[in-house]
CSV table of C-alpha atoms in Angstrom, one decimal:
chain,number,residue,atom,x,y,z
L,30,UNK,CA,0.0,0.0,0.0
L,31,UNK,CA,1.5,3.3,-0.6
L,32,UNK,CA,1.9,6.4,1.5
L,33,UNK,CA,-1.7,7.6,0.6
L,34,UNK,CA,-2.8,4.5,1.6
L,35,UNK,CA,-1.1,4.4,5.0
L,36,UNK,CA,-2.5,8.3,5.4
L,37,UNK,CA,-6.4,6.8,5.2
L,38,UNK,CA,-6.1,4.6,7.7
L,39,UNK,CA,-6.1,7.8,10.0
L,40,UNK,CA,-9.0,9.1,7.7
L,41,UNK,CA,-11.7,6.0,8.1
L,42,UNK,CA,-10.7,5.4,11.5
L,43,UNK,CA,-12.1,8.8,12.0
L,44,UNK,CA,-15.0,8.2,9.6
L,45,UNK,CA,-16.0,4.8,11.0
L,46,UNK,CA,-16.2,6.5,14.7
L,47,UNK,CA,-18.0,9.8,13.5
L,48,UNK,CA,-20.7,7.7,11.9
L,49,UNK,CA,-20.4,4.3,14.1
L,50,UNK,CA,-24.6,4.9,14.7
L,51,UNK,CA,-25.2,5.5,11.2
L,52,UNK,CA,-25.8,2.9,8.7
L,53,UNK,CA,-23.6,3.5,6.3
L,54,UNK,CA,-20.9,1.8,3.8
L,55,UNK,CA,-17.0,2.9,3.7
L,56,UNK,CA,-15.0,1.6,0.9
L,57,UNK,CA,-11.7,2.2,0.4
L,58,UNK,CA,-11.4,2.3,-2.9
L,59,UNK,CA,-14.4,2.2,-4.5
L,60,UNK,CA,-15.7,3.3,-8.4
L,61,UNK,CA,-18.2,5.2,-9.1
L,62,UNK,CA,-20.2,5.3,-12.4
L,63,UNK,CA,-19.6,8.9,-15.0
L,64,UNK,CA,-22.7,9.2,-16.8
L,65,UNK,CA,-20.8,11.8,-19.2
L,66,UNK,CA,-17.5,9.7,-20.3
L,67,UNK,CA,-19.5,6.2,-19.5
L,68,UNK,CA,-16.7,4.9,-17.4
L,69,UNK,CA,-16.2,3.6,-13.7
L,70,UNK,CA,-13.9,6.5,-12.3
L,71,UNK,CA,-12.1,5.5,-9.0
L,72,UNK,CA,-11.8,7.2,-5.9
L,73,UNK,CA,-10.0,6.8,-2.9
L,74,UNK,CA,-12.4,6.7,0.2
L,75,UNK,CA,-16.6,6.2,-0.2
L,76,UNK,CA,-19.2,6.7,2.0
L,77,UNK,CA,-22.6,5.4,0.8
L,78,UNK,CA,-25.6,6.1,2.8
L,79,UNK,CA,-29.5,7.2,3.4
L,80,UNK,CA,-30.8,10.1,5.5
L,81,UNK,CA,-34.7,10.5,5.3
L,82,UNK,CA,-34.9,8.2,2.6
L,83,UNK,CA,-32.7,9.5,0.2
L,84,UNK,CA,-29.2,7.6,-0.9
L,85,UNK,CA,-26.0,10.2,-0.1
L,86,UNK,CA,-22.8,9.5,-1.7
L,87,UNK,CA,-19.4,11.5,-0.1
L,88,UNK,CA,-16.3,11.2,-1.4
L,89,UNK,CA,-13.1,11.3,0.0
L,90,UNK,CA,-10.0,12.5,-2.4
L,91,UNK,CA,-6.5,12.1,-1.0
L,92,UNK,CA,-3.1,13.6,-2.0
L,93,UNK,CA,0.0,13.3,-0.5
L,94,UNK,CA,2.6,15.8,-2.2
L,95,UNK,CA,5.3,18.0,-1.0
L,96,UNK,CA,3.4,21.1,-2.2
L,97,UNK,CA,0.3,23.0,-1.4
L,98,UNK,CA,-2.5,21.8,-3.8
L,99,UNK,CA,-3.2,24.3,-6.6
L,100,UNK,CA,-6.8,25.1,-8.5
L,101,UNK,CA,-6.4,22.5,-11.2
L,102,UNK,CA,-6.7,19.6,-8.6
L,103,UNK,CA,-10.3,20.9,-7.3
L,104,UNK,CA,-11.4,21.6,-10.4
L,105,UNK,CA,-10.6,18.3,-11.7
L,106,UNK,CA,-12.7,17.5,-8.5
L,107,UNK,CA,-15.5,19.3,-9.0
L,108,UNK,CA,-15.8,18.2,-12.2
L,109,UNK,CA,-16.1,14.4,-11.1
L,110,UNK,CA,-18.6,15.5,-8.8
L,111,UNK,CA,-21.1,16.9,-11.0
L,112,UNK,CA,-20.3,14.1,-13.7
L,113,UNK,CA,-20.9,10.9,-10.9
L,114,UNK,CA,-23.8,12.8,-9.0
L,115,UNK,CA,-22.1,12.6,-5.9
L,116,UNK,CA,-23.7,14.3,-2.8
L,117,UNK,CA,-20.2,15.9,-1.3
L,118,UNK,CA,-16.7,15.8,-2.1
L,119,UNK,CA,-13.7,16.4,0.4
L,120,UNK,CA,-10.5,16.9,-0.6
L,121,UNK,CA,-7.8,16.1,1.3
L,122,UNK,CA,-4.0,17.2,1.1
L,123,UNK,CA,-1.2,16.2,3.9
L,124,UNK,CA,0.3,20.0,2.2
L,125,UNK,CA,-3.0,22.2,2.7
L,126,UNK,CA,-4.4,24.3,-0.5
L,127,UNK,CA,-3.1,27.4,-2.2
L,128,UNK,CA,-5.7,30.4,-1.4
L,129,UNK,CA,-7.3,30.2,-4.7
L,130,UNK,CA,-7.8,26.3,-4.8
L,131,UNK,CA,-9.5,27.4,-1.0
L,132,UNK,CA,-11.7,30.2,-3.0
L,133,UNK,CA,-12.3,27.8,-5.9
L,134,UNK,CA,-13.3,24.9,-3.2
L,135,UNK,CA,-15.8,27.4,-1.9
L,136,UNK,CA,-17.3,28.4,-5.0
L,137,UNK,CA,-17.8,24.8,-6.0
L,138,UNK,CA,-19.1,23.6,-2.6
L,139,UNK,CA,-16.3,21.1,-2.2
L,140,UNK,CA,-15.1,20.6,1.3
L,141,UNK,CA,-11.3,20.6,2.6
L,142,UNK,CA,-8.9,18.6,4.7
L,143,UNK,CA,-5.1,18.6,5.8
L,144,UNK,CA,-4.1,15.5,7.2
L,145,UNK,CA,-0.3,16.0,7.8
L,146,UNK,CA,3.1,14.4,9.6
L,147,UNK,CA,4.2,16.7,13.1
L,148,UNK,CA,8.2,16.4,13.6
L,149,UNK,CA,8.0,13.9,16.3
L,150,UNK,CA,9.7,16.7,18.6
L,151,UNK,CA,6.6,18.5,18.3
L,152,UNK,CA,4.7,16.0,21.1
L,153,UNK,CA,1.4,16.1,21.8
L,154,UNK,CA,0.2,16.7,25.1
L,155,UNK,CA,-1.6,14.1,25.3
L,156,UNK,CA,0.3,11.4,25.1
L,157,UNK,CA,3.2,13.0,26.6
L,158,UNK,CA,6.2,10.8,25.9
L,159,UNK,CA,9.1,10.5,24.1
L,160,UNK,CA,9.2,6.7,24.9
L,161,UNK,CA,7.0,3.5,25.9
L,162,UNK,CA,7.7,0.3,27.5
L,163,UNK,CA,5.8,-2.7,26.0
L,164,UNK,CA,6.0,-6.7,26.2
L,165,UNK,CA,5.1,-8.2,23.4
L,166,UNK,CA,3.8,-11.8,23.0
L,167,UNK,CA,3.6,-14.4,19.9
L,168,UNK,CA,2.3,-17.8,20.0
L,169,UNK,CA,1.9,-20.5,17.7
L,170,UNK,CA,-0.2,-23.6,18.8
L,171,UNK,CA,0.8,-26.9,16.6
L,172,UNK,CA,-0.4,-29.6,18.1
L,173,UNK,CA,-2.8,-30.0,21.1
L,174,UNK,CA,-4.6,-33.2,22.9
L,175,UNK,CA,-6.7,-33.7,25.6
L,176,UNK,CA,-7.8,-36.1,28.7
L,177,UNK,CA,-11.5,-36.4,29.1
L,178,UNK,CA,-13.4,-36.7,32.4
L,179,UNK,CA,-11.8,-39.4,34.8
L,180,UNK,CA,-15.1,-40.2,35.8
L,181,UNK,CA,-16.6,-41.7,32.2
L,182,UNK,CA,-16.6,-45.6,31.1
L,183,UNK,CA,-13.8,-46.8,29.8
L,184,UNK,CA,-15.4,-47.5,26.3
L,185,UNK,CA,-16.5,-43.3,25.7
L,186,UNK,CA,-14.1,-42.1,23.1
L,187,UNK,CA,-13.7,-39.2,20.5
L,188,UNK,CA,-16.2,-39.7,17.4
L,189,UNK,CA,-13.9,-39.5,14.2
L,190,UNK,CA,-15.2,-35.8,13.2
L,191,UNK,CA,-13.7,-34.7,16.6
L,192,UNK,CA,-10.1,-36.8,15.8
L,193,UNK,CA,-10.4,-34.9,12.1
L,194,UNK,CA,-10.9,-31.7,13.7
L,195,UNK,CA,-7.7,-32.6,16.0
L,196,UNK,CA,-5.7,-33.4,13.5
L,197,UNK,CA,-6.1,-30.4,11.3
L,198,UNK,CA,-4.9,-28.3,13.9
L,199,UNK,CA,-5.6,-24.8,12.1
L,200,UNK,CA,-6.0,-21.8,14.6
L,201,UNK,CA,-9.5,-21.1,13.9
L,202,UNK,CA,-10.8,-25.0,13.7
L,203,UNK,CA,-13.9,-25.1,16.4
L,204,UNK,CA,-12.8,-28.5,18.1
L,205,UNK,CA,-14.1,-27.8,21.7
L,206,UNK,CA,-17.4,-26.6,23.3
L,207,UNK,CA,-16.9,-23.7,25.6
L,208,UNK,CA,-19.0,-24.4,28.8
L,209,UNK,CA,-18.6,-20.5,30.1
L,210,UNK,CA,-19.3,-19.1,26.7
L,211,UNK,CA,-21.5,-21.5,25.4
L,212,UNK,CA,-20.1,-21.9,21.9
L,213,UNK,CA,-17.5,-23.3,19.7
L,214,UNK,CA,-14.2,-22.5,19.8
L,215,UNK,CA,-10.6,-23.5,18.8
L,216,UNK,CA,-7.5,-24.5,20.5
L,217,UNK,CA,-5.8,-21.0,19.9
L,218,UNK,CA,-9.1,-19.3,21.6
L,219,UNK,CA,-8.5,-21.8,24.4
L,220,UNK,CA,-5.1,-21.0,24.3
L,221,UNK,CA,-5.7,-17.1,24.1
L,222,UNK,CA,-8.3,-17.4,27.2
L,223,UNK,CA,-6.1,-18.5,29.8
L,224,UNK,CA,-4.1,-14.8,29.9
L,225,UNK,CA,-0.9,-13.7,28.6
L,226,UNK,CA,0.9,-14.6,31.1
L,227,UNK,CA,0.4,-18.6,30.3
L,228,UNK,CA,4.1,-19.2,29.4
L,229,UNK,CA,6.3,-16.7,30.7
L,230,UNK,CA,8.0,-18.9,33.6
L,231,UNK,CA,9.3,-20.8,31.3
L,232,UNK,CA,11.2,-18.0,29.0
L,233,UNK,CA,13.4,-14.8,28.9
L,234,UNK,CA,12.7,-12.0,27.0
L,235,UNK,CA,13.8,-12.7,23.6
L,236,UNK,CA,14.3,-16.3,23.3
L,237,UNK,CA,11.7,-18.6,21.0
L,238,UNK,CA,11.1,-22.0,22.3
L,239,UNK,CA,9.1,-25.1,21.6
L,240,UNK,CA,6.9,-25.6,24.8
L,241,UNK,CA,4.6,-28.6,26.0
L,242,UNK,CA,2.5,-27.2,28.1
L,243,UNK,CA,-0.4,-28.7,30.1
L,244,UNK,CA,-3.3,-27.1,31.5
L,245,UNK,CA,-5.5,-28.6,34.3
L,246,UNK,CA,-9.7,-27.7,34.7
L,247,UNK,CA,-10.3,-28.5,38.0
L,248,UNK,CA,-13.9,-26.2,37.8
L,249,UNK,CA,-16.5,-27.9,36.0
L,250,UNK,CA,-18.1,-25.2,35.3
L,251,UNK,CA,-15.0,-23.4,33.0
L,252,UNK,CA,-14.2,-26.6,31.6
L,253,UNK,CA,-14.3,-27.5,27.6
L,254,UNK,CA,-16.5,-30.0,26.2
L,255,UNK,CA,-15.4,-32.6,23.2
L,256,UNK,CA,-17.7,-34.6,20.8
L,257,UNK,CA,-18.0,-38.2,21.9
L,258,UNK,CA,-19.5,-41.5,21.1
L,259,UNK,CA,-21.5,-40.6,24.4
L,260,UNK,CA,-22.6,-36.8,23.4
L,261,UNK,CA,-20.8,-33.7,24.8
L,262,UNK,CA,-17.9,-34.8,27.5
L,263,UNK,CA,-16.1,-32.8,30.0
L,264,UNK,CA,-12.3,-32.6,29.0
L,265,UNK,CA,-10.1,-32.6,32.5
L,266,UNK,CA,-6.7,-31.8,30.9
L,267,UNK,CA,-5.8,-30.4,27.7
L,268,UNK,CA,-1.9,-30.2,26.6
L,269,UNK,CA,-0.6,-27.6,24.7
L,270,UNK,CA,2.2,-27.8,22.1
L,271,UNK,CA,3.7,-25.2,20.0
L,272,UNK,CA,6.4,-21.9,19.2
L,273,UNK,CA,6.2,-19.6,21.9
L,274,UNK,CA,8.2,-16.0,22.1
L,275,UNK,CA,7.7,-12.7,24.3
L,276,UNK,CA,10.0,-9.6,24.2
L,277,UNK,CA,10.1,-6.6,26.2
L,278,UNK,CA,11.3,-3.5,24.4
L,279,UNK,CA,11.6,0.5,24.9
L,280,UNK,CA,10.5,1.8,21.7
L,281,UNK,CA,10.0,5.5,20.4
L,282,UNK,CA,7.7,7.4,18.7
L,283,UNK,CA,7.8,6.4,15.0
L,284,UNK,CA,5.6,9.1,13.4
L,285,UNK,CA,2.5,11.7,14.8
L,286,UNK,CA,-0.6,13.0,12.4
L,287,UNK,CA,-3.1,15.4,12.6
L,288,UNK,CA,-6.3,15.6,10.2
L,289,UNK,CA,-7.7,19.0,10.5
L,290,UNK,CA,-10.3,21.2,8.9
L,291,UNK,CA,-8.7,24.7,9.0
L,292,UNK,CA,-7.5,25.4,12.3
L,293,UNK,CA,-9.4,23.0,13.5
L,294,UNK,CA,-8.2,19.2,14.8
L,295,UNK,CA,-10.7,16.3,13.5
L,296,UNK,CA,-7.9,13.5,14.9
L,297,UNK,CA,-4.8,13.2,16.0
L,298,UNK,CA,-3.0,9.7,15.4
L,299,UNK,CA,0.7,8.7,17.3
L,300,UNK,CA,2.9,5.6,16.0
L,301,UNK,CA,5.5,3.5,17.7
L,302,UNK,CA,7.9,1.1,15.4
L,303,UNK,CA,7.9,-2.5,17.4
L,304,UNK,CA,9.7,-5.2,15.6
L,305,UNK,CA,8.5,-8.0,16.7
L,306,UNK,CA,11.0,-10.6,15.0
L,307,UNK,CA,9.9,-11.3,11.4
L,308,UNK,CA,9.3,-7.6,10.6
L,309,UNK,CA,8.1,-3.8,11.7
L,310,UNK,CA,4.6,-3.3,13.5
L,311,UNK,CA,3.0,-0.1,14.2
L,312,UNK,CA,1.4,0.5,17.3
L,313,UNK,CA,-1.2,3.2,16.7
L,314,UNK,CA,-2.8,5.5,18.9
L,315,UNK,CA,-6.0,7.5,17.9
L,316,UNK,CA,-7.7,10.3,19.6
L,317,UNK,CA,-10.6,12.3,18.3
L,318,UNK,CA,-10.9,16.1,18.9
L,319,UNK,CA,-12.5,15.8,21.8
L,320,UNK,CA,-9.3,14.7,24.0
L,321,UNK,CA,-10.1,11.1,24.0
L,322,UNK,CA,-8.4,7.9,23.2
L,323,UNK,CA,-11.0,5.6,20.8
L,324,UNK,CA,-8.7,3.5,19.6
L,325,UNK,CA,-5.4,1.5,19.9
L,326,UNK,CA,-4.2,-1.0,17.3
L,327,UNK,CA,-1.6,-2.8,15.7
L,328,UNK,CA,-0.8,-2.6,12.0
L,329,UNK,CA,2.0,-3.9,9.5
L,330,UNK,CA,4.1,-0.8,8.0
L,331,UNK,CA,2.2,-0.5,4.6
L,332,UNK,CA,-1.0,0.1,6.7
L,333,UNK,CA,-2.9,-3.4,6.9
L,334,UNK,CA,-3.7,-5.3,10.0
L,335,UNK,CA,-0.7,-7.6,11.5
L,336,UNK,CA,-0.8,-10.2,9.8
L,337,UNK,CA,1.4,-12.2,13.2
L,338,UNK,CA,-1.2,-12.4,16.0
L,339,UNK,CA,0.3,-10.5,18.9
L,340,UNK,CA,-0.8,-9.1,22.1
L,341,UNK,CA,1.2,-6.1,23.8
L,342,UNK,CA,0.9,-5.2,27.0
L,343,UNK,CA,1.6,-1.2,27.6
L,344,UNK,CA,3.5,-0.5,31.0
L,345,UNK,CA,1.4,2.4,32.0
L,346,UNK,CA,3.8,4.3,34.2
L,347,UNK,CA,6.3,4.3,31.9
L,348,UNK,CA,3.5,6.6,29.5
L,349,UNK,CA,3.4,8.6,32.5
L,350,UNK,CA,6.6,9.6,32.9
C-alpha cells in the first residue's frame, strides 16, 4: 500500500467513529459510475448512505505531495462531482491548498482537509512521551490433545469428526465446546483465554522456544467439552504444544498525524515502530478532537492489519513519565 494508503487509515478510523450509529458503507477504494464519459472513475475513500430516505454518496480524495494543492486539482474534482452525482466531495492534502484552490473549493461547494506528519519533537500533550515500555507476545499452537473426564466408562471415546478436527490443527478450527461461553471455539481461543501470562516462567525476554505445556480444569463449570460416542464430555486436561516467544522492548515514537479542517483538529494519530522478530509493526494510537483515546491498534508498516497475531501489553507508568 502506498503512503496515501497508510494516510487513510487515520482518515476511516475517524469516519467509521464519527458515523459508528449511522448505517452507512465505507470503501476504500471504490468506483463510481460517470454518466458523461461512461466509465467507472475510481476514488480513494466512499461513503454510501440514506438520511430521510434519500441515498448520499461523499467522497473522500486524497493527495500526499510535497506542495500546497493548486486550482487544477479541485477543479478536476468538482468536475467528477457533478459528472458521478455525488452528494459531497472532500479533498484532502497532507500540504494544505493554495488560497485560490481554497476560493475555488468554496465556490464549488467542495469541502477541505489537511491530514499532515508533526516532527516527532513537536509531542502532543496528550500522550506525553518521548518513549514506551511494552512486552510483546507471539504464540503459535501446533499440536494440542486432551484427557476427558476421569469419571466416564472406559469405552467413551472421541467420534472420528472430533479426531479430524484434532488433527487439522488450524487456529481457527472449532474443536471444543466452551461451557462458560457456550459456543464453539478452537485450540488457539482456548489458548488465548487463559491470559498472557500462560508461558512466561518458562522463557526470557527474547528467546523462541518449543513448549509442551499442560493445562488442568479442576472447575466444572469453566471446563471445555469434546464430541464423543457418548454426546458432549467434560475434558479434564488439555496439553498444549507449540512456538512460543515474548519480548520486552523501549520503543519510540515512530511518526505523529493530525487531520484537521482549517485550524481546527478532526484526529490526532501517534505511532511507535515495534519489531516483533519477522518484521516492523505499528502500534497506533487515535484520539478524536474531543481529547479522548478511541482506539489502539496494531498494524504492518504499509497500513494493513498484523498479519502475526500479537498481544502487547503497555506498562502504563512508563507513559506517565
Amino acid at each position: 500500500m502506498a503512503r496515501k494508503g497508510r494516510d487513510l487509515e487515520l482518515l476511516i478510523a475517524h469516519l467509521e467513529r464519527i458515523l459508528a450509529s449511522v448505517p452507512v458503507d465505507i470503501k476504500s477504494p471504490d468506483f463510481i459510475y460517470d454518466r458523461v464519459a461512461e466509465v467507472r472513475r475510481e476514488v480513494d475513500v466512499a461513503v454510501r448512505g440514506t438520511v430521510a430516505g434519500a441515498e448520499i454518496l461523499v467522497v473522500f480524495e486524497c493527495r500526499d505531495r510535497t506542495r500546497q494543492e493548486d486550482v487544477m486539482w479541485i477543479e478536476q474534482l468538482a468536475t467528477k462531482q457533478r459528472n458521478t452525482g455525488t452528494s459531497t466531495v472532500v479533498a484532502v492534502s497532507s500540504a494544505g491548498f493554495s488560497p485560490a484552490a481554497s476560493r475555488v473549493a468554496a465556490h464549488a461547494g467542495i469541502q477541505l482537509r489537511v491530514l499532515s506528519e508533526i516532527a516527532a519533537t513537536d509531542l502532543f500533550k496528550w500522550m506525553g512521551v518521548r518513549t514506551m515500555e511494552v512486552r510483546l507476545r507471539t504464540f503459535r499452537i501446533t499440536h494440542a490433545s486432551v484427557e476427558l473426564d476421569s469419571g466416564l466408562a472406559t469405552d467413551v471415546h472421541l467420534t472420528e469428526a472430533a479426531v479430524a478436527r484434532f488433527q487439522s490443527m488450524t487456529d481457527g478450527t472449532p474443536v471444543l465446546w466452551s461451557k462458560t461461553d457456550e459456543r464453539l471455539v478452537s485450540f488457539h481461543d482456548a489458548w488465548l483465554a487463559l491470559g498472557p501470562q500462560a508461558f512466561e516462567s518458562e522463557l526470557d525476554s527474547g528467546l523462541r522456544r518449543n513448549l509442551t505445556l499442560r493445562v488442568a480444569y479442576r472447575s466444572p463449570e469453566k471446563r471445555y467439552q469434546v464430541e464423543t460416542n457418548a454426546g458432549l464430555v467434560d475434558i479434564e486436561e488439555i496439553t498444549f504444544r507449540g512456538l512460543f516467544f515474548f519480548i520486552d522492548q523501549t520503543i519510540s515514537i515512530n511518526k505523529i498525524f493530525e487531520y484537521k479542517q482549517g485550524e481546527k483538529t478532526l484526529a490526532e494519530r501517534v505511532t511507535f515502530a515495534i519489531d516483533i522478530g519477522s518484521g516492523p509493526v505499528n502500534l497506533v494510537f487515535d484520539r478524536t478532537e474531543d481529547g479522548k483515546l478511541f482506539s489502539v491498534s496494531a498494524i504492518e508498516a504499509d497500513g494493513s492489519p498484523a498479519a502475526t497475531p500479537i498481544a502487547f501489553e503497555i506498562r502504563l507508568e512508563a507513559l506517565m513519565s
